[in-house]
PDB file of N, CA and C in Angstrom:
ATOM      1  N   MET W 198       2.889   2.922 -20.451  1.00 58.00           N
ATOM      2  CA  MET W 198       3.060   1.985 -19.353  1.00 58.00           C
ATOM      3  C   MET W 198       2.699   2.573 -17.990  1.00 58.00           C
ATOM      4  N   PRO W 199       3.044   3.807 -17.663  1.00 74.00           N
ATOM      5  CA  PRO W 199       2.740   4.289 -16.304  1.00 74.00           C
ATOM      6  C   PRO W 199       1.266   4.219 -15.940  1.00 74.00           C
ATOM      7  N   ASP W 200       0.362   4.492 -16.898  1.00 89.00           N
ATOM      8  CA  ASP W 200      -1.061   4.442 -16.598  1.00 89.00           C
ATOM      9  C   ASP W 200      -1.491   3.026 -16.225  1.00 89.00           C
ATOM     10  N   ALA W 201      -1.043   2.049 -16.984  1.00 91.00           N
ATOM     11  CA  ALA W 201      -1.362   0.652 -16.680  1.00 91.00           C
ATOM     12  C   ALA W 201      -0.724   0.220 -15.367  1.00 91.00           C
ATOM     13  N   ALA W 202       0.503   0.675 -15.119  1.00 93.00           N
ATOM     14  CA  ALA W 202       1.193   0.321 -13.876  1.00 93.00           C
ATOM     15  C   ALA W 202       0.466   0.908 -12.671  1.00 93.00           C
ATOM     16  N   LEU W 203       0.005   2.139 -12.788  1.00 95.00           N
ATOM     17  CA  LEU W 203      -0.723   2.770 -11.680  1.00 95.00           C
ATOM     18  C   LEU W 203      -2.032   2.044 -11.414  1.00 95.00           C
ATOM     19  N   LYS W 204      -2.733   1.672 -12.456  1.00 95.00           N
ATOM     20  CA  LYS W 204      -3.987   0.927 -12.293  1.00 95.00           C
ATOM     21  C   LYS W 204      -3.729  -0.416 -11.617  1.00 95.00           C
ATOM     22  N   ARG W 205      -2.689  -1.111 -12.056  1.00 96.00           N
ATOM     23  CA  ARG W 205      -2.344  -2.417 -11.464  1.00 96.00           C
ATOM     24  C   ARG W 205      -1.987  -2.256  -9.982  1.00 96.00           C
ATOM     25  N   TYR W 206      -1.221  -1.211  -9.659  1.00 96.00           N
ATOM     26  CA  TYR W 206      -0.828  -0.946  -8.269  1.00 96.00           C
ATOM     27  C   TYR W 206      -2.064  -0.665  -7.412  1.00 96.00           C
ATOM     28  N   ALA W 207      -2.963   0.180  -7.906  1.00 97.00           N
ATOM     29  CA  ALA W 207      -4.179   0.517  -7.158  1.00 97.00           C
ATOM     30  C   ALA W 207      -5.040  -0.725  -6.935  1.00 97.00           C
ATOM     31  N   GLU W 208      -5.222  -1.516  -7.964  1.00 97.00           N
ATOM     32  CA  GLU W 208      -6.034  -2.736  -7.836  1.00 97.00           C
ATOM     33  C   GLU W 208      -5.404  -3.720  -6.861  1.00 97.00           C
ATOM     34  N   PHE W 209      -4.079  -3.814  -6.878  1.00 97.00           N
ATOM     35  CA  PHE W 209      -3.406  -4.712  -5.947  1.00 97.00           C
ATOM     36  C   PHE W 209      -3.686  -4.284  -4.503  1.00 97.00           C
ATOM     37  N   PHE W 210      -3.550  -3.006  -4.205  1.00 96.00           N
ATOM     38  CA  PHE W 210      -3.755  -2.556  -2.835  1.00 96.00           C
ATOM     39  C   PHE W 210      -5.204  -2.650  -2.396  1.00 96.00           C
ATOM     40  N   GLU W 211      -6.130  -2.520  -3.305  1.00 97.00           N
ATOM     41  CA  GLU W 211      -7.528  -2.710  -2.928  1.00 97.00           C
ATOM     42  C   GLU W 211      -7.824  -4.167  -2.614  1.00 97.00           C
ATOM     43  N   SER W 212      -7.021  -5.074  -3.127  1.00 97.00           N
ATOM     44  CA  SER W 212      -7.228  -6.503  -2.855  1.00 97.00           C
ATOM     45  C   SER W 212      -6.244  -7.056  -1.830  1.00 97.00           C
ATOM     46  N   LEU W 213      -5.441  -6.183  -1.217  1.00 97.00           N
ATOM     47  CA  LEU W 213      -4.417  -6.631  -0.281  1.00 97.00           C
ATOM     48  C   LEU W 213      -5.027  -7.232   0.984  1.00 97.00           C
ATOM     49  N   THR W 214      -4.486  -8.362   1.384  1.00 97.00           N
ATOM     50  CA  THR W 214      -4.835  -9.038   2.635  1.00 97.00           C
ATOM     51  C   THR W 214      -3.534  -9.555   3.239  1.00 97.00           C
ATOM     52  N   ALA W 215      -3.607 -10.014   4.452  1.00 96.00           N
ATOM     53  CA  ALA W 215      -2.418 -10.598   5.085  1.00 96.00           C
ATOM     54  C   ALA W 215      -1.887 -11.766   4.252  1.00 96.00           C
ATOM     55  N   GLU W 216      -2.778 -12.538   3.672  1.00 96.00           N
ATOM     56  CA  GLU W 216      -2.375 -13.694   2.885  1.00 96.00           C
ATOM     57  C   GLU W 216      -1.703 -13.288   1.571  1.00 96.00           C
ATOM     58  N   ARG W 217      -2.009 -12.126   1.060  1.00 97.00           N
ATOM     59  CA  ARG W 217      -1.454 -11.676  -0.221  1.00 97.00           C
ATOM     60  C   ARG W 217      -0.142 -10.897  -0.075  1.00 97.00           C
ATOM     61  N   LEU W 218       0.351 -10.729   1.146  1.00 97.00           N
ATOM     62  CA  LEU W 218       1.606 -10.005   1.335  1.00 97.00           C
ATOM     63  C   LEU W 218       2.770 -10.659   0.600  1.00 97.00           C
ATOM     64  N   ALA W 219       2.713 -11.959   0.416  1.00 97.00           N
ATOM     65  CA  ALA W 219       3.774 -12.659  -0.304  1.00 97.00           C
ATOM     66  C   ALA W 219       3.844 -12.216  -1.765  1.00 97.00           C
ATOM     67  N   LEU W 220       2.797 -11.567  -2.252  1.00 97.00           N
ATOM     68  CA  LEU W 220       2.733 -11.157  -3.653  1.00 97.00           C
ATOM     69  C   LEU W 220       3.158  -9.710  -3.877  1.00 97.00           C
ATOM     70  N   LEU W 221       3.673  -9.050  -2.851  1.00 97.00           N
ATOM     71  CA  LEU W 221       4.081  -7.648  -3.001  1.00 97.00           C
ATOM     72  C   LEU W 221       5.081  -7.451  -4.137  1.00 97.00           C
ATOM     73  N   ASP W 222       5.871  -8.472  -4.432  1.00 96.00           N
ATOM     74  CA  ASP W 222       6.864  -8.316  -5.499  1.00 96.00           C
ATOM     75  C   ASP W 222       6.225  -8.159  -6.875  1.00 96.00           C
ATOM     76  N   ARG W 223       4.923  -8.357  -6.972  1.00 96.00           N
ATOM     77  CA  ARG W 223       4.234  -8.099  -8.239  1.00 96.00           C
ATOM     78  C   ARG W 223       4.121  -6.599  -8.520  1.00 96.00           C
ATOM     79  N   VAL W 224       4.151  -5.784  -7.460  1.00 96.00           N
ATOM     80  CA  VAL W 224       3.991  -4.339  -7.649  1.00 96.00           C
ATOM     81  C   VAL W 224       5.152  -3.529  -7.091  1.00 96.00           C
ATOM     82  N   MET W 225       6.082  -4.173  -6.393  1.00 96.00           N
ATOM     83  CA  MET W 225       7.230  -3.484  -5.800  1.00 96.00           C
ATOM     84  C   MET W 225       8.514  -4.195  -6.163  1.00 96.00           C
ATOM     85  N   THR W 226       9.579  -3.424  -6.299  1.00 96.00           N
ATOM     86  CA  THR W 226      10.894  -4.007  -6.549  1.00 96.00           C
ATOM     87  C   THR W 226      11.575  -4.316  -5.217  1.00 96.00           C
ATOM     88  N   GLU W 227      12.616  -5.140  -5.272  1.00 96.00           N
ATOM     89  CA  GLU W 227      13.351  -5.518  -4.060  1.00 96.00           C
ATOM     90  C   GLU W 227      13.920  -4.309  -3.332  1.00 96.00           C
ATOM     91  N   ASP W 228      14.267  -3.262  -4.065  1.00 95.00           N
ATOM     92  CA  ASP W 228      14.896  -2.089  -3.457  1.00 95.00           C
ATOM     93  C   ASP W 228      13.901  -0.959  -3.167  1.00 95.00           C
ATOM     94  N   VAL W 229      12.642  -1.299  -3.009  1.00 96.00           N
ATOM     95  CA  VAL W 229      11.600  -0.300  -2.741  1.00 96.00           C
ATOM     96  C   VAL W 229      11.964   0.567  -1.537  1.00 96.00           C
ATOM     97  N   HIS W 230      11.597   1.840  -1.607  1.00 96.00           N
ATOM     98  CA  HIS W 230      11.708   2.752  -0.461  1.00 96.00           C
ATOM     99  C   HIS W 230      10.291   3.125  -0.082  1.00 96.00           C
ATOM    100  N   PHE W 231       9.894   2.762   1.133  1.00 96.00           N
ATOM    101  CA  PHE W 231       8.536   2.976   1.628  1.00 96.00           C
ATOM    102  C   PHE W 231       8.596   3.920   2.813  1.00 96.00           C
ATOM    103  N   THR W 232       7.797   4.968   2.742  1.00 95.00           N
ATOM    104  CA  THR W 232       7.743   5.942   3.828  1.00 95.00           C
ATOM    105  C   THR W 232       6.301   6.228   4.170  1.00 95.00           C
ATOM    106  N   ASP W 233       6.001   6.229   5.453  1.00 92.00           N
ATOM    107  CA  ASP W 233       4.714   6.700   5.950  1.00 92.00           C
ATOM    108  C   ASP W 233       5.004   7.509   7.222  1.00 92.00           C
ATOM    109  N   PRO W 234       3.996   8.019   7.906  1.00 89.00           N
ATOM    110  CA  PRO W 234       4.292   8.850   9.082  1.00 89.00           C
ATOM    111  C   PRO W 234       5.058   8.144  10.204  1.00 89.00           C
ATOM    112  N   PHE W 235       5.083   6.808  10.202  1.00 92.00           N
ATOM    113  CA  PHE W 235       5.712   6.065  11.290  1.00 92.00           C
ATOM    114  C   PHE W 235       6.948   5.284  10.866  1.00 92.00           C
ATOM    115  N   ASN W 236       7.165   5.128   9.568  1.00 95.00           N
ATOM    116  CA  ASN W 236       8.224   4.264   9.062  1.00 95.00           C
ATOM    117  C   ASN W 236       8.920   4.893   7.860  1.00 95.00           C
ATOM    118  N   SER W 237      10.162   4.538   7.702  1.00 97.00           N
ATOM    119  CA  SER W 237      10.903   4.822   6.473  1.00 97.00           C
ATOM    120  C   SER W 237      11.859   3.655   6.299  1.00 97.00           C
ATOM    121  N   VAL W 238      11.525   2.775   5.369  1.00 98.00           N
ATOM    122  CA  VAL W 238      12.300   1.543   5.210  1.00 98.00           C
ATOM    123  C   VAL W 238      12.680   1.324   3.757  1.00 98.00           C
ATOM    124  N   HIS W 239      13.718   0.550   3.563  1.00 98.00           N
ATOM    125  CA  HIS W 239      14.155   0.109   2.238  1.00 98.00           C
ATOM    126  C   HIS W 239      14.040  -1.405   2.206  1.00 98.00           C
ATOM    127  N   GLY W 240      13.607  -1.914   1.089  1.00 98.00           N
ATOM    128  CA  GLY W 240      13.538  -3.356   0.897  1.00 98.00           C
ATOM    129  C   GLY W 240      12.141  -3.913   1.061  1.00 98.00           C
ATOM    130  N   ILE W 241      11.811  -4.826   0.188  1.00 97.00           N
ATOM    131  CA  ILE W 241      10.454  -5.380   0.164  1.00 97.00           C
ATOM    132  C   ILE W 241      10.132  -6.171   1.429  1.00 97.00           C
ATOM    133  N   GLU W 242      11.121  -6.837   2.032  1.00 98.00           N
ATOM    134  CA  GLU W 242      10.847  -7.594   3.254  1.00 98.00           C
ATOM    135  C   GLU W 242      10.466  -6.663   4.401  1.00 98.00           C
ATOM    136  N   ASN W 243      11.083  -5.492   4.459  1.00 98.00           N
ATOM    137  CA  ASN W 243      10.708  -4.526   5.493  1.00 98.00           C
ATOM    138  C   ASN W 243       9.299  -3.981   5.267  1.00 98.00           C
ATOM    139  N   VAL W 244       8.924  -3.786   4.019  1.00 98.00           N
ATOM    140  CA  VAL W 244       7.553  -3.357   3.716  1.00 98.00           C
ATOM    141  C   VAL W 244       6.568  -4.452   4.131  1.00 98.00           C
ATOM    142  N   ARG W 245       6.894  -5.699   3.837  1.00 98.00           N
ATOM    143  CA  ARG W 245       6.026  -6.816   4.247  1.00 98.00           C
ATOM    144  C   ARG W 245       5.825  -6.820   5.764  1.00 98.00           C
ATOM    145  N   ARG W 246       6.902  -6.570   6.504  1.00 97.00           N
ATOM    146  CA  ARG W 246       6.792  -6.560   7.973  1.00 97.00           C
ATOM    147  C   ARG W 246       5.845  -5.454   8.454  1.00 97.00           C
ATOM    148  N   ILE W 247       5.919  -4.287   7.828  1.00 97.00           N
ATOM    149  CA  ILE W 247       5.033  -3.184   8.220  1.00 97.00           C
ATOM    150  C   ILE W 247       3.578  -3.569   7.999  1.00 97.00           C
ATOM    151  N   PHE W 248       3.276  -4.104   6.820  1.00 97.00           N
ATOM    152  CA  PHE W 248       1.893  -4.487   6.538  1.00 97.00           C
ATOM    153  C   PHE W 248       1.465  -5.694   7.373  1.00 97.00           C
ATOM    154  N   ALA W 249       2.355  -6.631   7.622  1.00 98.00           N
ATOM    155  CA  ALA W 249       2.022  -7.774   8.471  1.00 98.00           C
ATOM    156  C   ALA W 249       1.650  -7.293   9.869  1.00 98.00           C
ATOM    157  N   ASP W 250       2.389  -6.325  10.381  1.00 97.00           N
ATOM    158  CA  ASP W 250       2.068  -5.768  11.690  1.00 97.00           C
ATOM    159  C   ASP W 250       0.695  -5.095  11.671  1.00 97.00           C
ATOM    160  N   MET W 251       0.402  -4.373  10.593  1.00 96.00           N
ATOM    161  CA  MET W 251      -0.913  -3.742  10.477  1.00 96.00           C
ATOM    162  C   MET W 251      -2.020  -4.792  10.544  1.00 96.00           C
ATOM    163  N   TYR W 252      -1.847  -5.894   9.812  1.00 97.00           N
ATOM    164  CA  TYR W 252      -2.870  -6.947   9.828  1.00 97.00           C
ATOM    165  C   TYR W 252      -2.931  -7.664  11.168  1.00 97.00           C
ATOM    166  N   THR W 253      -1.847  -7.682  11.927  1.00 97.00           N
ATOM    167  CA  THR W 253      -1.865  -8.245  13.276  1.00 97.00           C
ATOM    168  C   THR W 253      -2.659  -7.348  14.213  1.00 97.00           C
ATOM    169  N   GLN W 254      -2.505  -6.045  14.055  1.00 96.00           N
ATOM    170  CA  GLN W 254      -3.172  -5.071  14.926  1.00 96.00           C
ATOM    171  C   GLN W 254      -4.638  -4.830  14.548  1.00 96.00           C
ATOM    172  N   MET W 255      -4.976  -5.044  13.267  1.00 96.00           N
ATOM    173  CA  MET W 255      -6.317  -4.719  12.771  1.00 96.00           C
ATOM    174  C   MET W 255      -7.005  -5.935  12.182  1.00 96.00           C
ATOM    175  N   SER W 256      -8.308  -5.970  12.317  1.00 93.00           N
ATOM    176  CA  SER W 256      -9.103  -6.963  11.597  1.00 93.00           C
ATOM    177  C   SER W 256      -9.886  -6.213  10.521  1.00 93.00           C
ATOM    178  N   ASP W 257     -10.235  -6.901   9.491  1.00 93.00           N
ATOM    179  CA  ASP W 257     -11.022  -6.327   8.399  1.00 93.00           C
ATOM    180  C   ASP W 257     -10.366  -5.099   7.767  1.00 93.00           C
ATOM    181  N   ALA W 258      -9.034  -5.010   7.796  1.00 96.00           N
ATOM    182  CA  ALA W 258      -8.342  -3.870   7.196  1.00 96.00           C
ATOM    183  C   ALA W 258      -8.520  -3.918   5.686  1.00 96.00           C
ATOM    184  N   ARG W 259      -8.925  -2.776   5.129  1.00 97.00           N
ATOM    185  CA  ARG W 259      -9.165  -2.723   3.688  1.00 97.00           C
ATOM    186  C   ARG W 259      -8.825  -1.346   3.147  1.00 97.00           C
ATOM    187  N   PHE W 260      -8.050  -1.333   2.049  1.00 97.00           N
ATOM    188  CA  PHE W 260      -7.732  -0.103   1.344  1.00 97.00           C
ATOM    189  C   PHE W 260      -8.742   0.115   0.225  1.00 97.00           C
ATOM    190  N   ILE W 261      -9.177   1.351   0.069  1.00 98.00           N
ATOM    191  CA  ILE W 261     -10.030   1.738  -1.050  1.00 98.00           C
ATOM    192  C   ILE W 261      -9.363   2.931  -1.721  1.00 98.00           C
ATOM    193  N   VAL W 262      -9.020   2.798  -2.984  1.00 98.00           N
ATOM    194  CA  VAL W 262      -8.431   3.899  -3.735  1.00 98.00           C
ATOM    195  C   VAL W 262      -9.568   4.766  -4.253  1.00 98.00           C
ATOM    196  N   THR W 263      -9.553   6.044  -3.875  1.00 98.00           N
ATOM    197  CA  THR W 263     -10.634   6.952  -4.263  1.00 98.00           C
ATOM    198  C   THR W 263     -10.287   7.800  -5.478  1.00 98.00           C
ATOM    199  N   HIS W 264      -8.999   8.044  -5.719  1.00 97.00           N
ATOM    200  CA  HIS W 264      -8.547   8.820  -6.876  1.00 97.00           C
ATOM    201  C   HIS W 264      -7.165   8.332  -7.289  1.00 97.00           C
ATOM    202  N   ALA W 265      -6.901   8.359  -8.569  1.00 96.00           N
ATOM    203  CA  ALA W 265      -5.579   8.016  -9.094  1.00 96.00           C
ATOM    204  C   ALA W 265      -5.254   8.983 -10.220  1.00 96.00           C
ATOM    205  N   ALA W 266      -4.010   9.438 -10.249  1.00 96.00           N
ATOM    206  CA  ALA W 266      -3.585  10.364 -11.303  1.00 96.00           C
ATOM    207  C   ALA W 266      -2.113  10.166 -11.588  1.00 96.00           C
ATOM    208  N   LEU W 267      -1.760  10.325 -12.857  1.00 94.00           N
ATOM    209  CA  LEU W 267      -0.354  10.302 -13.231  1.00 94.00           C
ATOM    210  C   LEU W 267       0.232  11.680 -13.002  1.00 94.00           C
ATOM    211  N   ALA W 268       1.442  11.707 -12.501  1.00 88.00           N
ATOM    212  CA  ALA W 268       2.165  12.960 -12.329  1.00 88.00           C
ATOM    213  C   ALA W 268       2.964  13.232 -13.608  1.00 88.00           C
ATOM    214  N   GLU W 269       3.479  14.435 -13.732  1.00 83.00           N
ATOM    215  CA  GLU W 269       4.230  14.812 -14.936  1.00 83.00           C
ATOM    216  C   GLU W 269       5.474  13.971 -15.155  1.00 83.00           C
ATOM    217  N   ASP W 270       6.047  13.454 -14.079  1.00 85.00           N
ATOM    218  CA  ASP W 270       7.269  12.651 -14.219  1.00 85.00           C
ATOM    219  C   ASP W 270       6.971  11.166 -14.410  1.00 85.00           C
ATOM    220  N   ALA W 271       5.737  10.837 -14.807  1.00 78.00           N
ATOM    221  CA  ALA W 271       5.293   9.458 -15.045  1.00 78.00           C
ATOM    222  C   ALA W 271       5.248   8.629 -13.770  1.00 78.00           C
ATOM    223  N   SER W 272       5.230   9.280 -12.629  1.00 93.00           N
ATOM    224  CA  SER W 272       4.951   8.577 -11.381  1.00 93.00           C
ATOM    225  C   SER W 272       3.444   8.676 -11.162  1.00 93.00           C
ATOM    226  N   GLY W 273       2.957   8.121 -10.070  1.00 95.00           N
ATOM    227  CA  GLY W 273       1.527   8.145  -9.825  1.00 95.00           C
ATOM    228  C   GLY W 273       1.181   8.667  -8.450  1.00 95.00           C
ATOM    229  N   LEU W 274      -0.006   9.220  -8.359  1.00 96.00           N
ATOM    230  CA  LEU W 274      -0.548   9.694  -7.093  1.00 96.00           C
ATOM    231  C   LEU W 274      -1.847   8.948  -6.829  1.00 96.00           C
ATOM    232  N   LEU W 275      -1.953   8.399  -5.635  1.00 97.00           N
ATOM    233  CA  LEU W 275      -3.166   7.675  -5.240  1.00 97.00           C
ATOM    234  C   LEU W 275      -3.712   8.267  -3.951  1.00 97.00           C
ATOM    235  N   ARG W 276      -4.970   8.636  -3.960  1.00 98.00           N
ATOM    236  CA  ARG W 276      -5.670   8.970  -2.711  1.00 98.00           C
ATOM    237  C   ARG W 276      -6.387   7.707  -2.299  1.00 98.00           C
ATOM    238  N   TRP W 277      -6.308   7.385  -1.012  1.00 98.00           N
ATOM    239  CA  TRP W 277      -6.892   6.137  -0.543  1.00 98.00           C
ATOM    240  C   TRP W 277      -7.479   6.321   0.848  1.00 98.00           C
ATOM    241  N   GLU W 278      -8.293   5.350   1.218  1.00 98.00           N
ATOM    242  CA  GLU W 278      -8.842   5.258   2.564  1.00 98.00           C
ATOM    243  C   GLU W 278      -8.549   3.857   3.080  1.00 98.00           C
ATOM    244  N   LEU W 279      -8.225   3.777   4.351  1.00 97.00           N
ATOM    245  CA  LEU W 279      -8.001   2.496   5.022  1.00 97.00           C
ATOM    246  C   LEU W 279      -9.018   2.399   6.145  1.00 97.00           C
ATOM    247  N   ASP W 280      -9.801   1.350   6.115  1.00 97.00           N
ATOM    248  CA  ASP W 280     -10.789   1.099   7.157  1.00 97.00           C
ATOM    249  C   ASP W 280     -10.533  -0.254   7.788  1.00 97.00           C
ATOM    250  N   GLY W 281     -10.814  -0.361   9.060  1.00 97.00           N
ATOM    251  CA  GLY W 281     -10.681  -1.624   9.769  1.00 97.00           C
ATOM    252  C   GLY W 281     -11.041  -1.460  11.231  1.00 97.00           C
ATOM    253  N   ARG W 282     -10.845  -2.521  11.984  1.00 97.00           N
ATOM    254  CA  ARG W 282     -11.122  -2.506  13.418  1.00 97.00           C
ATOM    255  C   ARG W 282      -9.853  -2.903  14.158  1.00 97.00           C
ATOM    256  N   MET W 283      -9.624  -2.229  15.270  1.00 96.00           N
ATOM    257  CA  MET W 283      -8.480  -2.567  16.107  1.00 96.00           C
ATOM    258  C   MET W 283      -8.811  -3.847  16.882  1.00 96.00           C
ATOM    259  N   ARG W 284      -7.930  -4.813  16.848  1.00 94.00           N
ATOM    260  CA  ARG W 284      -8.186  -6.091  17.514  1.00 94.00           C
ATOM    261  C   ARG W 284      -8.226  -5.948  19.036  1.00 94.00           C
ATOM    262  N   ARG W 285      -7.405  -5.078  19.601  1.00 94.00           N
ATOM    263  CA  ARG W 285      -7.294  -5.007  21.059  1.00 94.00           C
ATOM    264  C   ARG W 285      -8.543  -4.448  21.725  1.00 94.00           C
ATOM    265  N   ASN W 286      -9.275  -3.556  21.031  1.00 94.00           N
ATOM    266  CA  ASN W 286     -10.459  -2.990  21.685  1.00 94.00           C
ATOM    267  C   ASN W 286     -11.695  -2.973  20.795  1.00 94.00           C
ATOM    268  N   GLY W 287     -11.580  -3.430  19.570  1.00 92.00           N
ATOM    269  CA  GLY W 287     -12.722  -3.480  18.667  1.00 92.00           C
ATOM    270  C   GLY W 287     -13.120  -2.142  18.075  1.00 92.00           C
ATOM    271  N   GLY W 288     -12.371  -1.093  18.386  1.00 94.00           N
ATOM    272  CA  GLY W 288     -12.703   0.226  17.859  1.00 94.00           C
ATOM    273  C   GLY W 288     -12.451   0.321  16.364  1.00 94.00           C
ATOM    274  N   SER W 289     -13.299   1.071  15.688  1.00 96.00           N
ATOM    275  CA  SER W 289     -13.105   1.239  14.251  1.00 96.00           C
ATOM    276  C   SER W 289     -11.986   2.237  13.995  1.00 96.00           C
ATOM    277  N   TRP W 290     -11.354   2.086  12.841  1.00 93.00           N
ATOM    278  CA  TRP W 290     -10.242   2.937  12.474  1.00 93.00           C
ATOM    279  C   TRP W 290     -10.409   3.333  11.023  1.00 93.00           C
ATOM    280  N   HIS W 291     -10.295   4.614  10.756  1.00 97.00           N
ATOM    281  CA  HIS W 291     -10.418   5.130   9.393  1.00 97.00           C
ATOM    282  C   HIS W 291      -9.283   6.120   9.165  1.00 97.00           C
ATOM    283  N   VAL W 292      -8.531   5.903   8.098  1.00 95.00           N
ATOM    284  CA  VAL W 292      -7.420   6.778   7.752  1.00 95.00           C
ATOM    285  C   VAL W 292      -7.558   7.151   6.285  1.00 95.00           C
ATOM    286  N   GLU W 293      -7.406   8.437   5.991  1.00 97.00           N
ATOM    287  CA  GLU W 293      -7.346   8.890   4.607  1.00 97.00           C
ATOM    288  C   GLU W 293      -5.910   9.286   4.321  1.00 97.00           C
ATOM    289  N   GLY W 294      -5.398   8.863   3.175  1.00 96.00           N
ATOM    290  CA  GLY W 294      -4.019   9.169   2.861  1.00 96.00           C
ATOM    291  C   GLY W 294      -3.768   9.302   1.373  1.00 96.00           C
ATOM    292  N   MET W 295      -2.534   9.596   1.065  1.00 96.00           N
ATOM    293  CA  MET W 295      -2.110   9.724  -0.328  1.00 96.00           C
ATOM    294  C   MET W 295      -0.743   9.079  -0.475  1.00 96.00           C
ATOM    295  N   SER W 296      -0.554   8.408  -1.583  1.00 96.00           N
ATOM    296  CA  SER W 296       0.727   7.788  -1.890  1.00 96.00           C
ATOM    297  C   SER W 296       1.272   8.350  -3.191  1.00 96.00           C
ATOM    298  N   HIS W 297       2.575   8.588  -3.186  1.00 95.00           N
ATOM    299  CA  HIS W 297       3.284   8.960  -4.400  1.00 95.00           C
ATOM    300  C   HIS W 297       4.086   7.735  -4.804  1.00 95.00           C
ATOM    301  N   VAL W 298       3.799   7.193  -5.975  1.00 95.00           N
ATOM    302  CA  VAL W 298       4.399   5.945  -6.415  1.00 95.00           C
ATOM    303  C   VAL W 298       5.299   6.224  -7.612  1.00 95.00           C
ATOM    304  N   ARG W 299       6.554   5.806  -7.501  1.00 94.00           N
ATOM    305  CA  ARG W 299       7.481   5.927  -8.623  1.00 94.00           C
ATOM    306  C   ARG W 299       7.688   4.533  -9.213  1.00 94.00           C
ATOM    307  N   PHE W 300       7.689   4.468 -10.532  1.00 93.00           N
ATOM    308  CA  PHE W 300       7.751   3.175 -11.199  1.00 93.00           C
ATOM    309  C   PHE W 300       9.139   2.842 -11.702  1.00 93.00           C
ATOM    310  N   ALA W 301       9.494   1.573 -11.564  1.00 93.00           N
ATOM    311  CA  ALA W 301      10.718   1.039 -12.150  1.00 93.00           C
ATOM    312  C   ALA W 301      10.472   0.829 -13.653  1.00 93.00           C
ATOM    313  N   PRO W 302      11.507   0.641 -14.430  1.00 92.00           N
ATOM    314  CA  PRO W 302      11.317   0.428 -15.869  1.00 92.00           C
ATOM    315  C   PRO W 302      10.389  -0.738 -16.204  1.00 92.00           C
ATOM    316  N   ASP W 303      10.309  -1.737 -15.321  1.00 92.00           N
ATOM    317  CA  ASP W 303       9.433  -2.895 -15.605  1.00 92.00           C
ATOM    318  C   ASP W 303       7.989  -2.660 -15.133  1.00 92.00           C
ATOM    319  N   GLY W 304       7.675  -1.447 -14.664  1.00 91.00           N
ATOM    320  CA  GLY W 304       6.299  -1.123 -14.282  1.00 91.00           C
ATOM    321  C   GLY W 304       5.960  -1.389 -12.836  1.00 91.00           C
ATOM    322  N   ARG W 305       6.933  -1.892 -12.052  1.00 93.00           N
ATOM    323  CA  ARG W 305       6.677  -2.082 -10.624  1.00 93.00           C
ATOM    324  C   ARG W 305       7.068  -0.841  -9.866  1.00 93.00           C
TER     325      ARG W 305
END
């Protein structure tokens, strides 16, 4: 299951848009813990707010997963790139990052 769950998670984020934020519960549980350099939140609604803000600040925001691997504890590691343009000044934005994803028993 972890391999399929990681693939599903990666594909979801590559297809993520502001309109698809309502579907986060397909890959995240209600009690998700999300951490990035600017945020550390619990709960899927808080994660939705973070991504909604990103889509408000950026146009054409798109995640591309460049590598995916299962960790020994059946969690997953994703290397990704985020590209888009800042709405306020039109400047391009490129971020490379990595996510460590832990799966619930149901694969989310």
